[in-house]
Amino acid sequence: MRIAAFFYQDQPHVGLVSQDLLSVTPFDLPLADRELGALTLVDALSRGEALPAQGAAISLSDVQLRAPLPHPRRNIFCVGKNYHAHAKEFARSGFDSSAKAGGEIPAEPIIFTKVPECVIATGEAIEMPKVSTAIDYEAELAVIIGKGGKGITKADAMKHVWGYTIVNDITARDWQNKHMQWHMGKSFDTFCPMGPWLVSADEMDGTNTNVRCYVNGEERQNAATPDLIFDIPTLVETLSAGITLYPGDVIATGTPVGVGIGFTPPKYLKSGDVVRVEIDGIGVLENPVK
């Protein structure tokens, strides 16, 4: 299934997207639950509950999509340098405070987080901050946790994956470098476009899909998730070793080669650009820059 959060007639709703992607059928939920987007449904489905009653279908062209999880319950877990070619390009960039000579490929997953407040929807603008001149894009497959847990093994990890969405891990490279950690430069307002909806794991295979990114129509990134250094089961096992995971938790799995900092000279985002991320099996996340 595909679950979308959206506004219709100035009211928040959550609904099931049709297979032809032409309409969405809203669920009968209290306003407080609708405000949370798909989170309440992921929670309920993870407990084995049935879907709520549904209303009449609405044309997708008549709604305004929100981020599927507009208010994540906590920070988004992110993974740095998780494709081989990207790890090497970032280590060469001079902006990677984590790189050591000869150690461009990490031996263990590099985990950081983005604050929930930086999430925006497809179509919303990525805002250029006045305090940075090095804003970059990072197209990523994001895993949505279903059944929570702690100490989850790799063998059981996929049983805890509810589904997937797209995340664009926008980054202020200069802040990422000067603060010697990644949280600050990753968490500016509007720095986490997410969407267009959640797709359940029975609809697509996140372990074998393709991630692409375009800036103003120019292809910048194109890779397959089998190329991940640390696969989805490894990420779930690593995070849950000491942290309890909950339904609706988001894990952004890392970005492929082709980010702006990897070019000579760097191709940073600027006002007027349009960034488009495509992942097979999910759809399109597109955002203007202003």
Tab-separated table of C-alpha atoms in Angstrom:
chain	number	residue	atom	x	y	z
A	1	MET	CA	0.000	0.000	0.000
A	2	ARG	CA	0.917	3.644	-0.423
A	3	ILE	CA	-0.088	5.951	2.409
A	4	ALA	CA	-0.115	9.703	1.794
A	5	ALA	CA	-0.635	12.652	4.110
A	6	PHE	CA	-2.319	15.620	2.462
A	7	PHE	CA	-4.426	18.731	2.788
A	8	TYR	CA	-7.880	18.773	1.222
A	9	GLN	CA	-10.180	21.787	1.587
A	10	ASP	CA	-7.730	23.210	4.152
A	11	GLN	CA	-7.972	20.129	6.377
A	12	PRO	CA	-5.245	17.520	7.055
A	13	HIS	CA	-5.990	13.961	5.966
A	14	VAL	CA	-4.275	10.600	5.597
A	15	GLY	CA	-5.266	8.242	2.822
A	16	LEU	CA	-4.553	5.227	0.682
A	17	VAL	CA	-3.173	6.075	-2.769
A	18	SER	CA	-4.687	4.141	-5.665
A	19	GLN	CA	-2.547	1.736	-7.677
A	20	ASP	CA	-2.788	4.013	-10.717
A	21	LEU	CA	-1.620	6.972	-8.570
A	22	LEU	CA	-4.599	9.057	-9.687
A	23	SER	CA	-6.622	9.219	-6.473
A	24	VAL	CA	-6.376	8.945	-2.702
A	25	THR	CA	-9.000	7.548	-0.331
A	26	PRO	CA	-8.972	9.242	3.108
A	27	PHE	CA	-9.193	7.277	6.345
A	28	ASP	CA	-11.736	8.129	9.011
A	29	LEU	CA	-9.419	9.366	11.762
A	30	PRO	CA	-9.599	11.998	14.515
A	31	LEU	CA	-7.995	15.359	13.692
A	32	ALA	CA	-5.097	14.758	16.104
A	33	ASP	CA	-4.196	11.533	14.279
A	34	ARG	CA	-4.552	13.128	10.846
A	35	GLU	CA	-2.125	15.860	11.915
A	36	LEU	CA	0.518	13.162	12.465
A	37	GLY	CA	0.279	11.900	8.902
A	38	ALA	CA	0.978	8.198	8.417
A	39	LEU	CA	2.483	7.716	11.879
A	40	THR	CA	-0.744	6.621	13.580
A	41	LEU	CA	-1.446	4.079	10.822
A	42	VAL	CA	2.060	2.598	10.894
A	43	ASP	CA	1.696	2.293	14.667
A	44	ALA	CA	-1.684	0.549	14.390
A	45	LEU	CA	-0.694	-1.759	11.530
A	46	SER	CA	2.450	-2.767	13.417
A	47	ARG	CA	0.186	-3.934	16.252
A	48	GLY	CA	-1.787	-6.047	13.815
A	49	GLU	CA	-4.839	-3.784	13.774
A	50	ALA	CA	-7.037	-3.373	10.714
A	51	LEU	CA	-7.095	-0.219	8.615
A	52	PRO	CA	-9.714	2.367	9.638
A	53	ALA	CA	-12.837	2.956	7.592
A	54	GLN	CA	-12.369	4.972	4.408
A	55	GLY	CA	-14.331	7.746	2.773
A	56	ALA	CA	-14.811	8.658	-0.874
A	57	ALA	CA	-11.831	8.781	-3.234
A	58	ILE	CA	-10.363	12.184	-4.057
A	59	SER	CA	-8.357	13.002	-7.158
A	60	LEU	CA	-4.676	13.430	-6.312
A	61	SER	CA	-4.689	16.551	-8.478
A	62	ASP	CA	-7.104	18.154	-5.989
A	63	VAL	CA	-4.972	17.665	-2.867
A	64	GLN	CA	-1.759	19.173	-1.538
A	65	LEU	CA	0.651	16.479	-0.441
A	66	ARG	CA	2.327	16.796	2.942
A	67	ALA	CA	5.393	14.900	4.077
A	68	PRO	CA	4.077	11.413	4.911
A	69	LEU	CA	5.504	11.853	8.421
A	70	PRO	CA	5.194	15.626	8.879
A	71	HIS	CA	5.995	15.402	12.594
A	72	PRO	CA	8.343	12.446	13.202
A	73	ARG	CA	8.232	11.407	16.859
A	74	ARG	CA	11.999	11.883	17.140
A	75	ASN	CA	15.128	12.646	15.138
A	76	ILE	CA	15.651	10.969	11.781
A	77	PHE	CA	18.488	8.433	11.865
A	78	CYS	CA	20.920	8.960	8.980
A	79	VAL	CA	23.887	7.036	7.633
A	80	GLY	CA	26.980	8.755	6.273
A	81	LYS	CA	29.236	7.481	3.516
A	82	ASN	CA	27.254	4.328	2.780
A	83	TYR	CA	27.975	3.865	-0.944
A	84	HIS	CA	31.573	3.004	-1.880
A	85	ALA	CA	31.960	5.598	-4.643
A	86	HIS	CA	30.381	8.376	-2.563
A	87	ALA	CA	32.577	7.565	0.450
A	88	LYS	CA	35.627	8.036	-1.755
A	89	GLU	CA	34.383	11.263	-3.382
A	90	PHE	CA	33.543	12.778	0.004
A	91	ALA	CA	36.883	11.771	1.523
A	92	ARG	CA	38.638	13.531	-1.376
A	93	SER	CA	36.544	16.686	-1.036
A	94	GLY	CA	38.413	18.120	1.939
A	95	PHE	CA	35.121	18.568	3.789
A	96	ASP	CA	35.079	15.163	5.469
A	97	SER	CA	36.193	15.617	9.074
A	98	SER	CA	35.683	11.870	9.662
A	99	ALA	CA	38.094	10.683	6.976
A	100	LYS	CA	41.508	9.294	7.844
A	101	ALA	CA	44.350	8.556	5.461
A	102	GLY	CA	43.608	5.238	3.811
A	103	GLY	CA	40.288	4.959	5.678
A	104	GLU	CA	37.842	6.437	3.214
A	105	ILE	CA	35.532	3.405	3.470
A	106	PRO	CA	34.092	3.224	7.005
A	107	ALA	CA	34.555	0.016	8.988
A	108	GLU	CA	31.275	0.573	10.855
A	109	PRO	CA	28.155	2.565	9.944
A	110	ILE	CA	28.497	6.314	10.538
A	111	ILE	CA	25.275	7.392	12.248
A	112	PHE	CA	24.038	10.957	12.730
A	113	THR	CA	20.590	12.517	13.030
A	114	LYS	CA	18.449	15.320	11.650
A	115	VAL	CA	15.896	17.123	13.813
A	116	PRO	CA	12.217	16.399	13.005
A	117	GLU	CA	11.494	20.085	12.412
A	118	CYS	CA	13.539	20.129	9.180
A	119	VAL	CA	11.050	17.846	7.359
A	120	ILE	CA	9.160	19.348	4.408
A	121	ALA	CA	6.934	17.880	1.685
A	122	THR	CA	7.443	17.387	-2.021
A	123	GLY	CA	6.823	20.717	-3.739
A	124	GLU	CA	7.860	22.799	-0.722
A	125	ALA	CA	10.899	25.038	-1.009
A	126	ILE	CA	14.359	24.260	0.308
A	127	GLU	CA	15.351	27.572	1.883
A	128	MET	CA	18.874	28.864	1.385
A	129	PRO	CA	20.252	29.948	4.780
A	130	LYS	CA	22.137	33.218	5.098
A	131	VAL	CA	24.851	31.560	7.202
A	132	SER	CA	26.070	29.070	4.572
A	133	THR	CA	27.306	29.241	0.984
A	134	ALA	CA	27.771	25.487	0.430
A	135	ILE	CA	24.338	23.849	0.269
A	136	ASP	CA	24.296	20.339	-1.172
A	137	TYR	CA	21.747	17.635	-2.050
A	138	GLU	CA	21.795	13.927	-1.095
A	139	ALA	CA	19.183	11.566	-2.580
A	140	GLU	CA	18.396	8.686	-0.220
A	141	LEU	CA	16.145	5.700	0.312
A	142	ALA	CA	14.578	5.950	3.766
A	143	VAL	CA	13.454	2.917	5.763
A	144	ILE	CA	10.329	3.172	7.927
A	145	ILE	CA	10.344	0.956	11.006
A	146	GLY	CA	7.177	-0.997	11.740
A	147	LYS	CA	7.470	-3.396	14.640
A	148	GLY	CA	9.823	-1.826	17.160
A	149	GLY	CA	12.472	-3.516	19.216
A	150	LYS	CA	15.944	-3.573	20.699
A	151	GLY	CA	18.767	-5.980	19.971
A	152	ILE	CA	17.297	-6.868	16.569
A	153	THR	CA	19.502	-9.275	14.618
A	154	LYS	CA	20.274	-8.974	10.924
A	155	ALA	CA	18.381	-12.225	10.361
A	156	ASP	CA	15.202	-10.689	11.804
A	157	ALA	CA	15.716	-7.078	10.709
A	158	MET	CA	13.457	-7.049	7.646
A	159	LYS	CA	10.544	-8.216	9.814
A	160	HIS	CA	10.824	-4.814	11.517
A	161	VAL	CA	10.719	-2.785	8.285
A	162	TRP	CA	7.238	-1.450	7.566
A	163	GLY	CA	8.186	0.242	4.313
A	164	TYR	CA	10.022	3.047	2.587
A	165	THR	CA	9.977	6.649	1.440
A	166	ILE	CA	12.369	9.138	-0.190
A	167	VAL	CA	14.501	11.634	1.722
A	168	ASN	CA	16.740	14.382	0.371
A	169	ASP	CA	19.421	14.921	3.016
A	170	ILE	CA	20.163	18.589	2.309
A	171	THR	CA	23.489	19.621	3.842
A	172	ALA	CA	25.406	22.801	4.636
A	173	ARG	CA	28.862	21.453	3.803
A	174	ASP	CA	30.774	24.315	5.432
A	175	TRP	CA	28.927	23.807	8.722
A	176	GLN	CA	29.365	20.046	8.471
A	177	ASN	CA	33.108	20.617	8.216
A	178	LYS	CA	33.756	23.395	10.732
A	179	HIS	CA	31.744	21.841	13.567
A	180	MET	CA	33.563	18.488	13.229
A	181	GLN	CA	30.228	16.640	13.376
A	182	TRP	CA	27.266	16.447	11.031
A	183	HIS	CA	24.168	17.264	13.091
A	184	MET	CA	24.353	21.062	12.721
A	185	GLY	CA	24.890	21.212	8.974
A	186	LYS	CA	22.201	18.595	8.347
A	187	SER	CA	19.389	20.027	10.486
A	188	PHE	CA	18.690	23.535	9.202
A	189	ASP	CA	15.044	24.353	8.595
A	190	THR	CA	13.686	22.733	5.366
A	191	PHE	CA	16.750	20.442	5.080
A	192	CYS	CA	14.790	17.173	4.959
A	193	PRO	CA	12.384	16.930	2.019
A	194	MET	CA	10.439	13.676	2.450
A	195	GLY	CA	7.828	11.916	0.326
A	196	PRO	CA	5.803	11.763	-1.708
A	197	TRP	CA	4.257	8.985	0.445
A	198	LEU	CA	5.115	5.801	2.330
A	199	VAL	CA	5.241	2.517	0.415
A	200	SER	CA	4.832	-0.738	2.347
A	201	ALA	CA	7.547	-3.375	2.128
A	202	ASP	CA	5.192	-5.803	0.374
A	203	GLU	CA	4.910	-3.281	-2.511
A	204	MET	CA	8.628	-2.855	-3.195
A	205	ASP	CA	12.022	-4.299	-2.329
A	206	GLY	CA	14.176	-1.584	-0.815
A	207	THR	CA	17.183	-3.894	-0.834
A	208	ASN	CA	17.106	-3.901	-4.642
A	209	THR	CA	15.967	-0.610	-6.113
A	210	ASN	CA	17.495	2.385	-7.879
A	211	VAL	CA	18.084	5.919	-6.577
A	212	ARG	CA	18.440	8.884	-8.942
A	213	CYS	CA	18.808	12.632	-8.472
A	214	TYR	CA	18.488	15.485	-10.968
A	215	VAL	CA	19.220	19.178	-10.533
A	216	ASN	CA	17.471	21.330	-13.149
A	217	GLY	CA	17.038	18.196	-15.253
A	218	GLU	CA	20.735	17.227	-15.149
A	219	GLU	CA	21.325	13.740	-13.783
A	220	ARG	CA	23.704	13.945	-10.822
A	221	GLN	CA	23.199	10.642	-8.985
A	222	ASN	CA	22.229	7.151	-10.161
A	223	ALA	CA	22.906	4.014	-8.117
A	224	ALA	CA	21.326	0.793	-6.904
A	225	THR	CA	20.765	-0.084	-3.246
A	226	PRO	CA	22.628	-3.408	-3.549
A	227	ASP	CA	25.701	-1.114	-3.696
A	228	LEU	CA	25.222	-0.013	-0.072
A	229	ILE	CA	28.297	-0.635	2.080
A	230	PHE	CA	26.071	-1.481	5.044
A	231	ASP	CA	22.765	-2.999	3.968
A	232	ILE	CA	19.390	-2.402	5.597
A	233	PRO	CA	19.575	-5.405	7.987
A	234	THR	CA	23.006	-4.253	9.174
A	235	LEU	CA	21.716	-0.731	9.808
A	236	VAL	CA	18.720	-1.994	11.787
A	237	GLU	CA	20.945	-4.310	13.836
A	238	THR	CA	23.482	-1.542	14.505
A	239	LEU	CA	20.938	1.064	15.588
A	240	SER	CA	18.880	-1.303	17.720
A	241	ALA	CA	21.900	-2.727	19.535
A	242	GLY	CA	21.615	-0.012	22.167
A	243	ILE	CA	18.628	2.096	21.076
A	244	THR	CA	15.045	0.858	21.132
A	245	LEU	CA	13.435	1.418	17.737
A	246	TYR	CA	9.770	2.422	17.523
A	247	PRO	CA	7.110	2.260	14.803
A	248	GLY	CA	7.513	5.205	12.450
A	249	ASP	CA	11.233	5.664	13.072
A	250	VAL	CA	13.012	6.780	9.897
A	251	ILE	CA	16.438	5.548	8.767
A	252	ALA	CA	17.936	7.399	5.778
A	253	THR	CA	20.301	4.835	4.295
A	254	GLY	CA	22.917	7.069	2.672
A	255	THR	CA	23.502	8.769	-0.661
A	256	PRO	CA	25.223	7.645	-3.894
A	257	VAL	CA	28.152	9.265	-5.665
A	258	GLY	CA	27.412	12.531	-7.480
A	259	VAL	CA	26.738	15.040	-4.723
A	260	GLY	CA	27.627	18.652	-5.411
A	261	ILE	CA	30.807	18.624	-3.331
A	262	GLY	CA	32.167	15.821	-5.519
A	263	PHE	CA	32.496	18.037	-8.608
A	264	THR	CA	35.394	20.362	-9.484
A	265	PRO	CA	34.408	23.072	-8.857
A	266	PRO	CA	31.592	21.998	-6.504
A	267	LYS	CA	28.047	22.244	-7.855
A	268	TYR	CA	26.246	23.686	-4.851
A	269	LEU	CA	22.543	24.454	-4.891
A	270	LYS	CA	21.435	28.002	-5.584
A	271	SER	CA	18.160	29.886	-5.508
A	272	GLY	CA	15.998	28.951	-8.501
A	273	ASP	CA	17.260	25.363	-8.757
A	274	VAL	CA	14.874	22.410	-8.754
A	275	VAL	CA	16.008	19.123	-7.167
A	276	ARG	CA	14.232	15.940	-8.234
A	277	VAL	CA	14.802	12.566	-6.551
A	278	GLU	CA	13.395	9.358	-8.035
A	279	ILE	CA	13.373	5.907	-6.454
A	280	ASP	CA	11.932	2.973	-8.347
A	281	GLY	CA	8.904	1.578	-6.555
A	282	ILE	CA	8.222	4.790	-4.638
A	283	GLY	CA	7.975	7.741	-7.009
A	284	VAL	CA	9.257	11.304	-7.185
A	285	LEU	CA	10.273	13.865	-4.570
A	286	GLU	CA	10.800	17.289	-6.139
A	287	ASN	CA	11.617	20.592	-4.435
A	288	PRO	CA	12.490	24.102	-5.608
A	289	VAL	CA	15.314	26.014	-3.964
A	290	LYS	CA	14.811	29.582	-2.844
